[in-house]
Amino acid sequence: LKRACRDARRWPENVWVAVNISAAQLRGHDLVEKVSDALGDMPASRLMLEITESLLVQDKETAKCIMERLRAIGVR
């Protein structure tokens, strides 16, 4: 995540970056903070986090809460 965001900051502003997130990362209570730190000065709208559907089924409430927090800072 850090490297992807660091690399993307050098790309044209209209290009976004997608990063796969594991189930363990999504369940972590500090994911939103890690994402914010990794973004640095890159707009959050340039970052898309990809998660598997099975993860959403496993722990719906936690996934929903974290995804809402990520959306609130502008991550797709």
Tab-separated table of C-alpha atoms in Angstrom:
chain	number	residue	atom	x	y	z
A	1	LEU	CA	0.000	0.000	0.000
A	2	LYS	CA	2.744	2.446	0.932
A	3	ARG	CA	4.778	1.698	-2.157
A	4	ALA	CA	1.759	1.809	-4.453
A	5	CYS	CA	0.761	5.234	-3.135
A	6	ARG	CA	4.334	6.504	-3.226
A	7	ASP	CA	4.675	5.404	-6.856
A	8	ALA	CA	1.245	6.794	-7.807
A	9	ARG	CA	2.158	10.240	-6.485
A	10	ARG	CA	4.625	10.469	-9.403
A	11	TRP	CA	1.984	9.546	-11.988
A	12	PRO	CA	-0.313	11.986	-13.805
A	13	GLU	CA	-3.051	13.298	-11.527
A	14	ASN	CA	-5.839	11.669	-13.558
A	15	VAL	CA	-4.417	8.165	-13.005
A	16	TRP	CA	-5.527	6.165	-9.966
A	17	VAL	CA	-4.051	3.111	-8.290
A	18	ALA	CA	-5.820	-0.070	-7.112
A	19	VAL	CA	-4.503	-2.130	-4.209
A	20	ASN	CA	-5.792	-5.506	-3.023
A	21	ILE	CA	-6.606	-5.673	0.678
A	22	SER	CA	-6.541	-8.961	2.561
A	23	ALA	CA	-9.160	-10.104	5.045
A	24	ALA	CA	-6.666	-9.660	7.877
A	25	GLN	CA	-5.926	-6.076	6.822
A	26	LEU	CA	-9.598	-5.177	6.591
A	27	ARG	CA	-10.291	-6.574	10.050
A	28	GLY	CA	-7.423	-4.562	11.489
A	29	HIS	CA	-8.635	-1.597	13.479
A	30	ASP	CA	-5.869	0.623	12.132
A	31	LEU	CA	-6.477	0.140	8.402
A	32	VAL	CA	-7.970	3.604	7.921
A	33	GLU	CA	-4.985	5.188	9.639
A	34	LYS	CA	-2.543	3.110	7.571
A	35	VAL	CA	-4.320	4.165	4.382
A	36	SER	CA	-4.245	7.822	5.421
A	37	ASP	CA	-0.533	7.581	6.191
A	38	ALA	CA	0.211	5.820	2.909
A	39	LEU	CA	-1.687	8.442	0.906
A	40	GLY	CA	0.542	11.259	2.078
A	41	ASP	CA	-0.343	14.246	-0.087
A	42	MET	CA	-2.026	12.136	-2.785
A	43	PRO	CA	-5.795	12.706	-3.037
A	44	ALA	CA	-7.660	9.741	-1.559
A	45	SER	CA	-9.904	9.647	-4.636
A	46	ARG	CA	-6.938	8.297	-6.614
A	47	LEU	CA	-6.842	5.140	-4.477
A	48	MET	CA	-9.142	2.175	-5.023
A	49	LEU	CA	-9.028	-0.658	-2.512
A	50	GLU	CA	-10.083	-4.066	-3.792
A	51	ILE	CA	-11.507	-6.671	-1.446
A	52	THR	CA	-12.922	-10.128	-2.062
A	53	GLU	CA	-16.652	-10.786	-1.824
A	54	SER	CA	-16.032	-13.685	0.546
A	55	LEU	CA	-14.541	-11.242	3.017
A	56	LEU	CA	-17.737	-9.223	3.062
A	57	VAL	CA	-19.746	-12.328	3.827
A	58	GLN	CA	-17.446	-13.423	6.660
A	59	ASP	CA	-17.663	-10.310	8.814
A	60	LYS	CA	-20.260	-7.956	7.406
A	61	GLU	CA	-20.440	-5.452	10.240
A	62	THR	CA	-16.699	-4.898	10.572
A	63	ALA	CA	-16.251	-4.680	6.803
A	64	LYS	CA	-19.140	-2.226	6.498
A	65	CYS	CA	-17.812	0.027	9.254
A	66	ILE	CA	-14.280	0.147	7.857
A	67	MET	CA	-15.466	0.674	4.282
A	68	GLU	CA	-17.659	3.569	5.417
A	69	ARG	CA	-14.684	5.162	7.190
A	70	LEU	CA	-12.543	4.739	4.070
A	71	ARG	CA	-15.241	6.250	1.862
A	72	ALA	CA	-15.514	9.170	4.280
A	73	ILE	CA	-11.881	10.100	3.577
A	74	GLY	CA	-12.427	9.715	-0.185
A	75	VAL	CA	-11.031	6.248	-0.962
A	76	ARG	CA	-12.898	4.216	-3.576
